[in-house]
mmCIF file of C-alpha atoms in Angstrom:
data_model
loop_
_atom_site.group_PDB
_atom_site.id
_atom_site.type_symbol
_atom_site.label_atom_id
_atom_site.label_comp_id
_atom_site.label_asym_id
_atom_site.label_seq_id
_atom_site.Cartn_x
_atom_site.Cartn_y
_atom_site.Cartn_z
ATOM 1 C CA MET A 1 100.602 117.498 79.943
ATOM 2 C CA GLU A 2 97.550 115.426 80.815
ATOM 3 C CA SER A 3 98.552 112.720 78.338
ATOM 4 C CA LEU A 4 102.012 112.542 79.919
ATOM 5 C CA MET A 5 100.422 111.983 83.329
ATOM 6 C CA GLN A 6 98.217 109.249 81.856
ATOM 7 C CA ILE A 7 101.243 107.566 80.276
ATOM 8 C CA LEU A 8 103.260 107.689 83.502
ATOM 9 C CA PHE A 9 100.390 106.604 85.780
ATOM 10 C CA ILE A 10 100.861 102.827 85.322
ATOM 11 C CA PRO A 11 104.682 102.829 85.768
ATOM 12 C CA ALA A 12 104.348 105.043 88.849
ATOM 13 C CA LEU A 13 101.671 102.751 90.263
ATOM 14 C CA LEU A 14 103.868 99.712 89.620
ATOM 15 C CA LEU A 15 106.754 101.500 91.317
ATOM 16 C CA VAL A 16 104.602 102.125 94.398
ATOM 17 C CA VAL A 17 103.589 98.443 94.470
ATOM 18 C CA VAL A 18 107.212 97.284 94.169
ATOM 19 C CA VAL A 19 108.325 99.689 96.901
ATOM 20 C CA ALA A 20 105.478 98.476 99.131
ATOM 21 C CA PHE A 21 106.523 94.865 98.533
ATOM 22 C CA PHE A 22 110.138 95.541 99.464
ATOM 23 C CA VAL A 23 109.197 97.634 102.511
ATOM 24 C CA ILE A 24 106.965 94.844 103.804
ATOM 25 C CA LYS A 25 109.649 92.287 102.978
ATOM 26 C CA TRP A 26 112.236 94.420 104.791
ATOM 27 C CA LEU A 27 109.950 94.757 107.818
ATOM 28 C CA TYR A 28 109.603 90.985 108.024
ATOM 29 C CA TYR A 29 113.373 90.507 107.457
ATOM 30 C CA ASP A 30 114.675 88.486 104.535
ATOM 31 C CA LEU A 31 111.916 86.101 103.526
ATOM 32 C CA THR A 32 111.541 84.034 100.403
ATOM 33 C CA ILE A 33 108.498 84.707 98.249
ATOM 34 C CA GLY A 34 106.787 81.502 99.400
ATOM 35 C CA GLN A 35 107.336 82.334 103.055
ATOM 36 C CA TRP A 36 106.164 85.893 102.407
ATOM 37 C CA LEU A 37 102.931 84.651 100.820
ATOM 38 C CA ASP A 38 102.294 82.330 103.768
ATOM 39 C CA LEU A 39 102.951 85.195 106.170
ATOM 40 C CA TRP A 40 100.640 87.461 104.145
ATOM 41 C CA LYS A 41 97.833 84.877 104.368
ATOM 42 C CA GLU A 42 98.274 84.647 108.141
ATOM 43 C CA LYS A 43 98.555 88.384 108.795
ATOM 44 C CA LYS A 44 96.359 89.923 106.113
ATOM 45 C CA ASP A 45 93.727 90.818 108.709
ATOM 46 C CA LYS A 46 96.183 92.871 110.755
ATOM 47 C CA LYS A 47 95.507 96.586 110.853
ATOM 48 C CA ILE A 48 99.160 97.554 110.421
ATOM 49 C CA SER A 49 99.259 96.157 106.892
ATOM 50 C CA LEU A 50 96.002 97.950 106.098
ATOM 51 C CA LYS A 51 97.470 101.216 107.392
ATOM 52 C CA LEU A 52 100.583 100.673 105.281
ATOM 53 C CA MET A 53 98.522 100.005 102.150
ATOM 54 C CA ILE A 54 96.382 103.115 102.730
ATOM 55 C CA PHE A 55 99.537 105.193 103.253
ATOM 56 C CA LEU A 56 101.069 103.893 100.020
ATOM 57 C CA ILE A 57 97.864 104.562 98.062
ATOM 58 C CA ILE A 58 97.763 108.137 99.371
ATOM 59 C CA LEU A 59 101.462 108.529 98.564
ATOM 60 C CA GLY A 60 100.867 107.262 95.019
ATOM 61 C CA ILE A 61 97.969 109.668 94.507
ATOM 62 C CA PHE A 62 100.104 112.532 95.819
ATOM 63 C CA ILE A 63 103.030 111.663 93.535
ATOM 64 C CA ASN A 64 100.862 111.157 90.452
ATOM 65 C CA PHE A 65 98.337 113.964 90.708
ATOM 66 C CA ILE A 66 99.210 116.633 93.270
ATOM 67 C CA LEU A 67 102.995 116.887 92.913
ATOM 68 C CA PRO A 68 103.034 117.546 89.118
ATOM 69 C CA LYS A 69 100.614 120.468 89.578
ATOM 70 C CA LEU A 70 102.847 122.222 92.137
#
């Protein structure tokens, strides 16, 4: 069972990153990738994006490690 969790860790992590990207993109409406990168450079010091990233990291840890043991 541990090896299965190790195999699925990277795809689950990539899924969390993709979901985070689309949530941020949805929050800032429909932006192109270039506009999104410019916006990210301008707003990367904002606390709301830091809170969102911390939430997604905790969610990924919960999905990968805690949920399979329940």
